Short mmCIF file of C-alpha atoms and ligand atoms in Angstrom, two decimals:
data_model
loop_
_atom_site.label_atom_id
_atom_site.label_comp_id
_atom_site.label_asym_id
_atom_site.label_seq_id
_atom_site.Cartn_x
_atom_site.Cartn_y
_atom_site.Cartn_z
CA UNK A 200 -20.89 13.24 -26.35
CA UNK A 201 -17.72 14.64 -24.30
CA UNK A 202 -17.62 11.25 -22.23
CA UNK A 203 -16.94 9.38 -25.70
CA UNK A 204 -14.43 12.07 -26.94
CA UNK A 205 -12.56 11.58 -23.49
CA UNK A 206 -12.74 8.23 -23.80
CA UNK A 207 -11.69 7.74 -27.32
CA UNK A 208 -8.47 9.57 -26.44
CA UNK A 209 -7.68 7.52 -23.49
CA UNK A 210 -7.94 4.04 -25.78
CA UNK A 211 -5.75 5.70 -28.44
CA UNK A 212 -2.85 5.87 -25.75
CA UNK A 213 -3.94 2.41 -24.41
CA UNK A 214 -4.75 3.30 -21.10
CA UNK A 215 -8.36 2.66 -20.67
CA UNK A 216 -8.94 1.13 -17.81
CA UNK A 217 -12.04 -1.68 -17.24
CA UNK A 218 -13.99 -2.93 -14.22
CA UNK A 219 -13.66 -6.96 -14.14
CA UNK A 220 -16.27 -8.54 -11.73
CA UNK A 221 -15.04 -11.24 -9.46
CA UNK A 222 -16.51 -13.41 -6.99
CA UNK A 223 -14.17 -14.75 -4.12
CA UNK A 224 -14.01 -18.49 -3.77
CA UNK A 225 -11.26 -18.33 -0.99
CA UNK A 226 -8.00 -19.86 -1.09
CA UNK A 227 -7.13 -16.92 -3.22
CA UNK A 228 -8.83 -18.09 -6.19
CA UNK A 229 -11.66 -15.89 -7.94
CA UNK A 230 -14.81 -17.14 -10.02
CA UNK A 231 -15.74 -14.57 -13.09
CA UNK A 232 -19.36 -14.52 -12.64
CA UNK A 233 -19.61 -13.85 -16.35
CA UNK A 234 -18.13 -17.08 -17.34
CA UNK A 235 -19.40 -19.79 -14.77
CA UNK A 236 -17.87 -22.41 -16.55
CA UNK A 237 -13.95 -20.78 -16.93
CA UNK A 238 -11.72 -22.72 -14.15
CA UNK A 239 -11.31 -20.43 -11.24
CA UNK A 240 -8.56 -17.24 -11.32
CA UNK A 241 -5.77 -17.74 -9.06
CA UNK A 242 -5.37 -14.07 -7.51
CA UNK A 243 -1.62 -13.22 -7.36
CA UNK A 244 -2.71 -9.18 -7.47
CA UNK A 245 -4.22 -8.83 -4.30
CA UNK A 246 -2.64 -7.03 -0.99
CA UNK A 247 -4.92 -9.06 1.40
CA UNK A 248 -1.31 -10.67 2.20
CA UNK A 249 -2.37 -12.54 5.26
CA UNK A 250 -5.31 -13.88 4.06
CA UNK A 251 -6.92 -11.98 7.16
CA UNK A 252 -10.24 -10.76 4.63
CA UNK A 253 -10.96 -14.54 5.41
CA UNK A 254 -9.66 -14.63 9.00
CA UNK A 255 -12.93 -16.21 11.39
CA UNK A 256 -11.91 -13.73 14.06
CA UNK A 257 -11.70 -10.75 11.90
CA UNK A 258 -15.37 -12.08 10.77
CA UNK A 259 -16.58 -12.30 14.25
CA UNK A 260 -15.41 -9.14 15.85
CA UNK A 261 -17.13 -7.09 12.42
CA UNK A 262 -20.47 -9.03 12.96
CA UNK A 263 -20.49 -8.52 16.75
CA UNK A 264 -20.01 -4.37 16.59
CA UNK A 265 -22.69 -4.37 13.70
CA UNK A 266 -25.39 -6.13 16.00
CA UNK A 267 -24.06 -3.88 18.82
CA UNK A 268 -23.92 -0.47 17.28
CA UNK A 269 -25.41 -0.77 14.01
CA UNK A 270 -24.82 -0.86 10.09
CA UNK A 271 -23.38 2.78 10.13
CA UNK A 272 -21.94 5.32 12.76
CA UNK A 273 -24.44 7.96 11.62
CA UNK A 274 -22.48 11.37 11.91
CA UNK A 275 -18.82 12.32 11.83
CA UNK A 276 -16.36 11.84 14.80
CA UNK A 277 -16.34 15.31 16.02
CA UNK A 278 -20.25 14.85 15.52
CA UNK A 279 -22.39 12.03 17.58
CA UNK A 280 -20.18 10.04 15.71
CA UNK A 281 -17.26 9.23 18.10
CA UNK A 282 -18.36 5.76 18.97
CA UNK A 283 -16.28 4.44 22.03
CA UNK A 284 -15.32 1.55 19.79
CA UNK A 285 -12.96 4.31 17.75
CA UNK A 286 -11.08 4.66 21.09
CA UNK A 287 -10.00 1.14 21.31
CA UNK A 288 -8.85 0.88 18.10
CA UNK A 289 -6.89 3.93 18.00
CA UNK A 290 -5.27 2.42 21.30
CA UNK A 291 -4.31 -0.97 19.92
CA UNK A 292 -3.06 0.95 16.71
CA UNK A 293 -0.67 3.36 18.97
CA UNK A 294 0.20 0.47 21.03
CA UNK A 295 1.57 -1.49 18.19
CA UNK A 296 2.65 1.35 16.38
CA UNK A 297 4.77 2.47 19.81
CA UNK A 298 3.20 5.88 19.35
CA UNK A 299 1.64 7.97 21.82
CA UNK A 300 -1.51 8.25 19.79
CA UNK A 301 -3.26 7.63 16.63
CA UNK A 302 -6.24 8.79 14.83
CA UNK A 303 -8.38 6.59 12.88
CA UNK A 304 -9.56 7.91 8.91
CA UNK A 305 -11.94 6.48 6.61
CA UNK A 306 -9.36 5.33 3.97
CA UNK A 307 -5.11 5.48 3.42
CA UNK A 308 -6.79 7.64 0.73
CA UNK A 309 -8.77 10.15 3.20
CA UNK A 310 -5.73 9.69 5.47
CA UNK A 311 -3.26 11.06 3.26
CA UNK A 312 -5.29 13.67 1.34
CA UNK A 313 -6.19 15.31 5.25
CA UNK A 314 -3.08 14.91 7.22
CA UNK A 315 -0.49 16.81 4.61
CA UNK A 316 -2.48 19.83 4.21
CA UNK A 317 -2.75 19.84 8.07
CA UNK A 318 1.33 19.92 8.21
CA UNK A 319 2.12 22.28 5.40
CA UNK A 320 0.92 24.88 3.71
CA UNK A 321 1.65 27.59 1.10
CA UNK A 322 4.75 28.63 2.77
CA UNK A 323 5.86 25.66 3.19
CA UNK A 324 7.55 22.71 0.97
CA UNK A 325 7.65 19.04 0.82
CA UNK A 326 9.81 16.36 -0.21
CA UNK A 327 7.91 13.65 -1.85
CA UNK A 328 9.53 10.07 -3.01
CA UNK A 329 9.09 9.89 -6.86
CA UNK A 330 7.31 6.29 -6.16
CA UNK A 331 5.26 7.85 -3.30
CA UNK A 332 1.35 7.01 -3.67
CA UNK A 333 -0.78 9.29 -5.74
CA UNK A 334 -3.01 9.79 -2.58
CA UNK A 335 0.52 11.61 -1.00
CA UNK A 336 1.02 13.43 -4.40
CA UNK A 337 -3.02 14.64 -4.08
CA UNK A 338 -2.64 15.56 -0.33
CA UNK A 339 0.69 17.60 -1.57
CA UNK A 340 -1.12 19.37 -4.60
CA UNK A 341 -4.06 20.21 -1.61
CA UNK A 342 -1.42 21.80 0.92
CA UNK A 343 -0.31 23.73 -1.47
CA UNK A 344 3.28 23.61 -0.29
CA UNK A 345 5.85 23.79 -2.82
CA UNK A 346 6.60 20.20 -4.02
CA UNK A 347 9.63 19.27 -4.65
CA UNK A 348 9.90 15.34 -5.91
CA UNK A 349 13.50 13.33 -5.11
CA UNK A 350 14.26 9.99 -7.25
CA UNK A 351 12.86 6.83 -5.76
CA UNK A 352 15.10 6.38 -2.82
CA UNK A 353 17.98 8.45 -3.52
CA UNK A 354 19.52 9.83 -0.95
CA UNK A 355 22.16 12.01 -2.51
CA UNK A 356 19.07 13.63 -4.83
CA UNK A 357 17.44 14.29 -1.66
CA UNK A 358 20.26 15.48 0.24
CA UNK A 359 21.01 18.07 -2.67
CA UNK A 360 17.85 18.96 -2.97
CA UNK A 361 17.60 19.87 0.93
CA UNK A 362 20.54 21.67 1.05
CA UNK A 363 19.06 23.82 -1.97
CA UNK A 364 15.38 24.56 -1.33
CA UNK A 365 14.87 23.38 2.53
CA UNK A 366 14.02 27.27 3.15
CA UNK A 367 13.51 28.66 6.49
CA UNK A 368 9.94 27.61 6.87
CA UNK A 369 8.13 24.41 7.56
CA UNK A 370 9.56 21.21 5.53
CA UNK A 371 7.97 17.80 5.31
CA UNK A 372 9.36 15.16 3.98
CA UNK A 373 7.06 11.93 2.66
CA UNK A 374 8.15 8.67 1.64
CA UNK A 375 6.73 4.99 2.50
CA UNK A 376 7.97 2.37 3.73
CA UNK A 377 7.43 -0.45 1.03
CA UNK A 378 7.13 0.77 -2.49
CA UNK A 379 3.98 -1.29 -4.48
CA UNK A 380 5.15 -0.91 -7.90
CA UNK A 381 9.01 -1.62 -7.04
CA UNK A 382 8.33 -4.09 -4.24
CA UNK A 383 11.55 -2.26 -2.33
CA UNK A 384 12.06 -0.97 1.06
CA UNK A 385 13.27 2.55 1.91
CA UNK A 386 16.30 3.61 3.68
CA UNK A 387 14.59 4.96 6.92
CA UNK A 388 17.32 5.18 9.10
CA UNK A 389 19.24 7.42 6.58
CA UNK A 390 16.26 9.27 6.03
CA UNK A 391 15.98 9.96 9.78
CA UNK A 392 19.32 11.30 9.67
CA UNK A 393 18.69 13.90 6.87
CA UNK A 394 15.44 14.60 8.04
CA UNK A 395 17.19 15.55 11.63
CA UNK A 396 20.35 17.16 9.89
CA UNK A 397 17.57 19.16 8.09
CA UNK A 398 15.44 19.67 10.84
CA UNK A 399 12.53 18.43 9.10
CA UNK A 400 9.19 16.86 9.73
CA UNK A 401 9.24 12.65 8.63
CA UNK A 402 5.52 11.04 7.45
CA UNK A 403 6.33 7.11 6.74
CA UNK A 404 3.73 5.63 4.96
CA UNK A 405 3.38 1.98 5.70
CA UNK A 406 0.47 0.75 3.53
CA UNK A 407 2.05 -2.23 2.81
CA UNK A 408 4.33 -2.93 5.65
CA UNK A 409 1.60 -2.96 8.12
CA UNK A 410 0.95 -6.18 9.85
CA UNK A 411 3.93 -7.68 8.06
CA UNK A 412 7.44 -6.65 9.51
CA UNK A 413 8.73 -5.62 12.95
CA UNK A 414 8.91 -8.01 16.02
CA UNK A 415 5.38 -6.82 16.85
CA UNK A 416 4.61 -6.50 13.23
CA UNK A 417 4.06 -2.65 13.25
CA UNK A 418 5.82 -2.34 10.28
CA UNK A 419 8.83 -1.46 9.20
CA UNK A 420 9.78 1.19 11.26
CA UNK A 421 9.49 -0.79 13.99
CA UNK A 422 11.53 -3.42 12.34
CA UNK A 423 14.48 -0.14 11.85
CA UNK A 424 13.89 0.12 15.36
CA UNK A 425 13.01 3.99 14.10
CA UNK A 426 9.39 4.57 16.00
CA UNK A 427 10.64 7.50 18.18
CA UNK A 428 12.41 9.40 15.47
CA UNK A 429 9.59 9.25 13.05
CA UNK A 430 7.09 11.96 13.28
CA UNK A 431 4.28 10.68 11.50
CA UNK A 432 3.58 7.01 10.78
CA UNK A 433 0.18 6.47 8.93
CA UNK A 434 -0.71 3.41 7.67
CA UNK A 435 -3.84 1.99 6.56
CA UNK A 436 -6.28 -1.38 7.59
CA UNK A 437 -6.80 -2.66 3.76
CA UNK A 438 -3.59 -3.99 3.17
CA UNK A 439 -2.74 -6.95 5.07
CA UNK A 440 -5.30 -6.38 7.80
CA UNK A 441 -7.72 -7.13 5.58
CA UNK A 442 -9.97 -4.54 6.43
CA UNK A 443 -10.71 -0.95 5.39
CA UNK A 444 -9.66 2.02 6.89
CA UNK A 445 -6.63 3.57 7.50
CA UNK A 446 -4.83 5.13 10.66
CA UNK A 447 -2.06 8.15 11.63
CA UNK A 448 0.06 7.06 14.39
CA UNK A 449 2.46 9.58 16.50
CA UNK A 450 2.27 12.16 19.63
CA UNK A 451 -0.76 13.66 21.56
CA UNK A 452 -0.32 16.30 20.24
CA UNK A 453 -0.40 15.31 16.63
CA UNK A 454 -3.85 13.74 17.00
CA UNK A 455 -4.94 16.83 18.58
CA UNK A 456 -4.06 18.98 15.42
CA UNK A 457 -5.53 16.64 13.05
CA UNK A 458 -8.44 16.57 14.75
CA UNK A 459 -8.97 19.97 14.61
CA UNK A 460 -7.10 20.81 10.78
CA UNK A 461 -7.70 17.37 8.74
CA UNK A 462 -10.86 18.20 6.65
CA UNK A 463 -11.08 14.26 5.28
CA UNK A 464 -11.37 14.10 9.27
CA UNK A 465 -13.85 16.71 10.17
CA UNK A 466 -16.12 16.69 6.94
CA UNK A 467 -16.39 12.49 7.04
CA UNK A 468 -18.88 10.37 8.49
CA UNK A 469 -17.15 7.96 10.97
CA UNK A 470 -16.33 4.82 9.75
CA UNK A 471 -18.87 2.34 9.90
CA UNK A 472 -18.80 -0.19 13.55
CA UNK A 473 -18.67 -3.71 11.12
CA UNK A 474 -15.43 -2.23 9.89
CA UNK A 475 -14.02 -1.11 12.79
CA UNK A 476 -14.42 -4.82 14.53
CA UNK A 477 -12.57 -6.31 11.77
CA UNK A 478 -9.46 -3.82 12.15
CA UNK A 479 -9.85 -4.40 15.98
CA UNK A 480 -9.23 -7.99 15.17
CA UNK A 481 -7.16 -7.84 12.70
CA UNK A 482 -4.51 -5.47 14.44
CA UNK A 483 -5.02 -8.08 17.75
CA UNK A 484 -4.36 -11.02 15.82
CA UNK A 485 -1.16 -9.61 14.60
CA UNK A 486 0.21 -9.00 18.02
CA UNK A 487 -0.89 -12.65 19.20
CA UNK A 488 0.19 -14.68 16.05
CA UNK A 489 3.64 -13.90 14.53
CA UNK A 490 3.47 -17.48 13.15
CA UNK A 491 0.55 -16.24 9.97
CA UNK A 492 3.63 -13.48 9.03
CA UNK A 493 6.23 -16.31 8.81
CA UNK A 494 4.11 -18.19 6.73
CA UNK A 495 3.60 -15.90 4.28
CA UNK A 496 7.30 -14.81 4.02
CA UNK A 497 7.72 -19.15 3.61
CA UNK A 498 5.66 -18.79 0.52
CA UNK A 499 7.59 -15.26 -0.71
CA UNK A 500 10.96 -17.23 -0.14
CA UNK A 501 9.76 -20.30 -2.44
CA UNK A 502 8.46 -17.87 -5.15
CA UNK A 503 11.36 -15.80 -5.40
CA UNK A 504 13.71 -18.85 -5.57
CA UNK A 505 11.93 -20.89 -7.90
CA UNK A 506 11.78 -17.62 -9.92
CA UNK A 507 15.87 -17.19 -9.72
CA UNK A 508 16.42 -21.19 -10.40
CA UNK A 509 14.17 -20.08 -13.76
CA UNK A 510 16.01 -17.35 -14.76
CA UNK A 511 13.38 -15.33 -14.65
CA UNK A 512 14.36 -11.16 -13.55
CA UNK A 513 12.05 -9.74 -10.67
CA UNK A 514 12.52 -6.89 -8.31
CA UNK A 515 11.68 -6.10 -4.81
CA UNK A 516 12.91 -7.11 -1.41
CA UNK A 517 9.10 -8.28 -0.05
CA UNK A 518 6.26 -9.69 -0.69
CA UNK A 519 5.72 -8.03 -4.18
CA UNK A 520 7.32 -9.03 -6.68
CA UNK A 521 7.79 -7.26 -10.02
CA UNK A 522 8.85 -9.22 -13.05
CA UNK A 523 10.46 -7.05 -15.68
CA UNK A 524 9.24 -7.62 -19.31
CA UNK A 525 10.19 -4.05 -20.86
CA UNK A 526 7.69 -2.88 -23.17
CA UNK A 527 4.21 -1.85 -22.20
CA UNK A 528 2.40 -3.90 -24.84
CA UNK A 529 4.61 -7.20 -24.08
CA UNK A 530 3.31 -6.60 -20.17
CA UNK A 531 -0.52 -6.41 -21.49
CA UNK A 532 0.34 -9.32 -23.75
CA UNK A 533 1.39 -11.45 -21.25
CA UNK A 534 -0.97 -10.52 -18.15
CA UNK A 535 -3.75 -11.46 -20.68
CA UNK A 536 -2.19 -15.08 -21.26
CA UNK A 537 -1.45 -15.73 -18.23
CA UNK A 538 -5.58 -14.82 -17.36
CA UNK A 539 -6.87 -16.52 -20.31
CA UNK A 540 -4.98 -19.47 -20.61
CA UNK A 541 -3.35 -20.50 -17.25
CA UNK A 542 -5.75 -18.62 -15.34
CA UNK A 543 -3.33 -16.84 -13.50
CA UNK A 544 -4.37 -13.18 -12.16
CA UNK A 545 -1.31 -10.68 -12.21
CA UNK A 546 -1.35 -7.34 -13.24
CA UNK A 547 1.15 -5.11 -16.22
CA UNK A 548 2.23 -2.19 -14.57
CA UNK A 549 3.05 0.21 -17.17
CA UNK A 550 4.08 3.91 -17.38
CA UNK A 551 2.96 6.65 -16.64
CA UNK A 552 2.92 4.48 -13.13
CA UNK A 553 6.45 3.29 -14.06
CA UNK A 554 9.49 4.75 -15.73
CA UNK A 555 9.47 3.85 -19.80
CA UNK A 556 10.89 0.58 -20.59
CA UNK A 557 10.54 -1.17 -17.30
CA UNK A 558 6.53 -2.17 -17.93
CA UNK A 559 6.20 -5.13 -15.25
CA UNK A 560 3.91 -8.18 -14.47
CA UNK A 561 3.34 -7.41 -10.56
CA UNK A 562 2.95 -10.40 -8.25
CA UNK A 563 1.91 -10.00 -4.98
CA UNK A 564 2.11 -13.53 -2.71
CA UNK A 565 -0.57 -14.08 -0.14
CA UNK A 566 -1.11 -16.49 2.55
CA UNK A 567 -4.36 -17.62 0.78
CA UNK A 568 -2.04 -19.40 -1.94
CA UNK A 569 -0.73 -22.70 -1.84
CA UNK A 570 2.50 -23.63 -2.09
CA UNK A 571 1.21 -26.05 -5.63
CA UNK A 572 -0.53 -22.76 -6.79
CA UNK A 573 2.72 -21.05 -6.61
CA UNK A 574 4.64 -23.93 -8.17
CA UNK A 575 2.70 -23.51 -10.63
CA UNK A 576 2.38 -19.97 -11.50
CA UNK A 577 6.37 -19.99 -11.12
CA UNK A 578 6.43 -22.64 -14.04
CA UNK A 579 4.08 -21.16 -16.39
CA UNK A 580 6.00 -18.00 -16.21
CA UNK A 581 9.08 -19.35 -16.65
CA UNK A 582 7.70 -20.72 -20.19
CA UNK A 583 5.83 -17.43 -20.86
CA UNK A 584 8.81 -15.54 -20.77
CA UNK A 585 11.10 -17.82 -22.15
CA UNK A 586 8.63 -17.93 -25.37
CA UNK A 587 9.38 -14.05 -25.40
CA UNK A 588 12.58 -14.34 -25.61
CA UNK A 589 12.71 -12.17 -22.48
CA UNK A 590 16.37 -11.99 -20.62
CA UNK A 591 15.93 -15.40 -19.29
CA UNK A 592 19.60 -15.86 -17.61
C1 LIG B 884 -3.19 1.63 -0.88
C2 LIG B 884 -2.39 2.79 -0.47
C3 LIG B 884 -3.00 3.94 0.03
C4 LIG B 884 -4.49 4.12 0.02
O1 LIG B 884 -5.11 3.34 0.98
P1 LIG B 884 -6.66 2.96 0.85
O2 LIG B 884 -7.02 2.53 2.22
O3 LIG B 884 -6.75 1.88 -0.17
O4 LIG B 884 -7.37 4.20 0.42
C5 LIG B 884 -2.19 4.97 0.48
N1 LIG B 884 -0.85 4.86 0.42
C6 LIG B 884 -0.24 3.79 -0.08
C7 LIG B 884 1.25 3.74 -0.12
C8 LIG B 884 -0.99 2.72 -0.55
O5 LIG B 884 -0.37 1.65 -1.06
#
């Protein structure tokens, strides 16, 4: 059968991928319902960085608009679909956001796959991050613009490379905010200079930033003080919101267009009302209590320096942290330790989704993990690596 022959070929280069069933026990650790008598998985892979999934109010808000309006919104947005309860998220969202407006989407996915094609098109280019998202890199490949990819955060690459093929059309330029794989931050405010030297268009990505930096917790263009200079700032309510769902933020008259040129807009059914209450919530409870973000960046500051007084290298600049092991097969090696013997969830991040040689074990720190659990996880890996023989400093 073809599916076999696809698959073979996919094991011989070691990147089949596998579904692992989990059950959520809270306080970030995850029963295998396959093994009900394994001691529970401590999740350090998940982006629900506020623990908000959890959150009571996020709870309440998603029950109340399902007894209200229903399990589902039954048609698109542009259809009967344009429940009121759209409007007042899209309001919080631009009010955080310091935006004029924003448009709600089904997924960062959706979002990102229907707002480039709705900014450029075949005469057109874009400048994409190397790092950027593969849902960016799909929404380029859809526009059709010619794509032109700068390395991760360089500047000078980019600045060459605008000086060289900005054209005399359209230009776009894409990057995000937080990087997952890297854990690193982007320049934005030298960005926004080339990108107004250049007279380009600026889409900011902020899946992960969302909810987590900025006085307001916008994000991190807020933090960069940047919101009026940007000219697209999507963003998406999975991450730390702890929802689903994701959201473009910027003028009237942005909105406007994508309502009438984002297809993953106009050819969607409307999110359903259960999901919309938790993002309402979620995006309310991050203007009202600063104090969950501090506590999570209390936990990312003990990590990181238990990590350093270990020796052990990591990148990043956030709350994900990337430990470098090198190889691909010593990152597979020791994410399946870590599961199967200290019960540790963390994922190897290997190329193609890195560059060869710097295969990782990603950690990403939640609120839902105690400051023990990460004592402890800090510990083990110290020993892991230091069995490796892995640069331990
Ligand atoms: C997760 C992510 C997305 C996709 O968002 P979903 O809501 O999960 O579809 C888009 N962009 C970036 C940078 C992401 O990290």
């Amino acid at each position: 059968m073809v599916w076999q022959n696809l698959l073979a070929e996919l094991e011989k280069k070691g990147n089949l991928r596998e579904l692992t069933p989990v059950r959520r026990l809270g306080r970030g650790r995850l029963a295998l319902p396959g093994k009900p008598d394994a001691p529970p998985l401590l999740d350090l892979s998940s982006n629900d960085y506020l623990a908000f999934a959890e959150h009571p109010r996020l709870i309440e808000q998603s029950r109340a608009f399902l007894e209200a309006a229903g399990s589902g919104a039954g048609a698109a947005r542009l259809m009967s679909g344009d429940l009121d309860i759209f409007h007042a998220l899209e309001d919080e969202v631009a009010a955080l956001k310091d935006q004029e407006a924003a448009l709600i989407f089904g997924s960062g996915y959706m979002a990102n796959c229907g707002l480039i094609p709705a900014l450029a098109g075949r005469h057109d280019v874009i400048f994409a991050d190397r790092l950027d998202h593969a849902s960016i890199y799909d929404g380029c490949r859809l526009a059709g613009a010619r794509l032109i990819r700068f390395n991760h955060n360089d500047l000078d690459h980019l600045e060459d490379l605008l000086k060289k093929k900005r054209g005399k059309n359209r230009a776009l330029i894409v990057v995000e905010s937080l990087y997952s794989m890297d854990g690193d931050i982007c320049p934005l405010a030298e960005i926004v200079r080339l990108k107004e030297r250049y007279d380009c268009l600026l889409m900011v990505d902020e899946a992960h930033a969302t909810g987590l930096y900025g006085p307001k917790g916008a994000g991190l263009v807020e933090e960069a003080g940047l919101a009026g200079r940007v000219d697209i700032v999507m963003g998406t309510f999975s991450k730390a919101l702890g929802s689903y769902g994701a959201y473009v933020a910027g003028s009237s008259g942005l909105k406007d267009l994508l309502i009438n040129r984002a297809r993953s807009f106009i050819f969607s059914t409307a999110l359903p009302p259960a999901v919309v209450g938790a993002s309402l919530a979620a995006v309310r409870l991050v203007r009202e209590e600063p104090g969950l973000r501090r506590e999570l960046f209390a936990k990312v500051d003990l990590f990181k320096e238990l990590l350093r007084r270990g020796g052990v290298p990591f990148l990043g600049t956030s709350q994900i942290i990337p430990v470098m092991v090198g190889k691909s097969d010593t990152a597979v090696k020791l994410a399946a330790e870590l599961r199967e013997d200290h019960h540790i969830f963390a994922t190897a991040v290997r190329p193609p989704t890195v560059p060869e040689g710097t295969a990782r074990l990603r950690f990403s720190i939640t609120r839902n993990l105690s400051d023990a659990a990460l004592e402890q996880t800090a510990a083990t890996l110290v020993s892991l690596l230091q069995n490796q023989g892995i640069n331990i400093t």
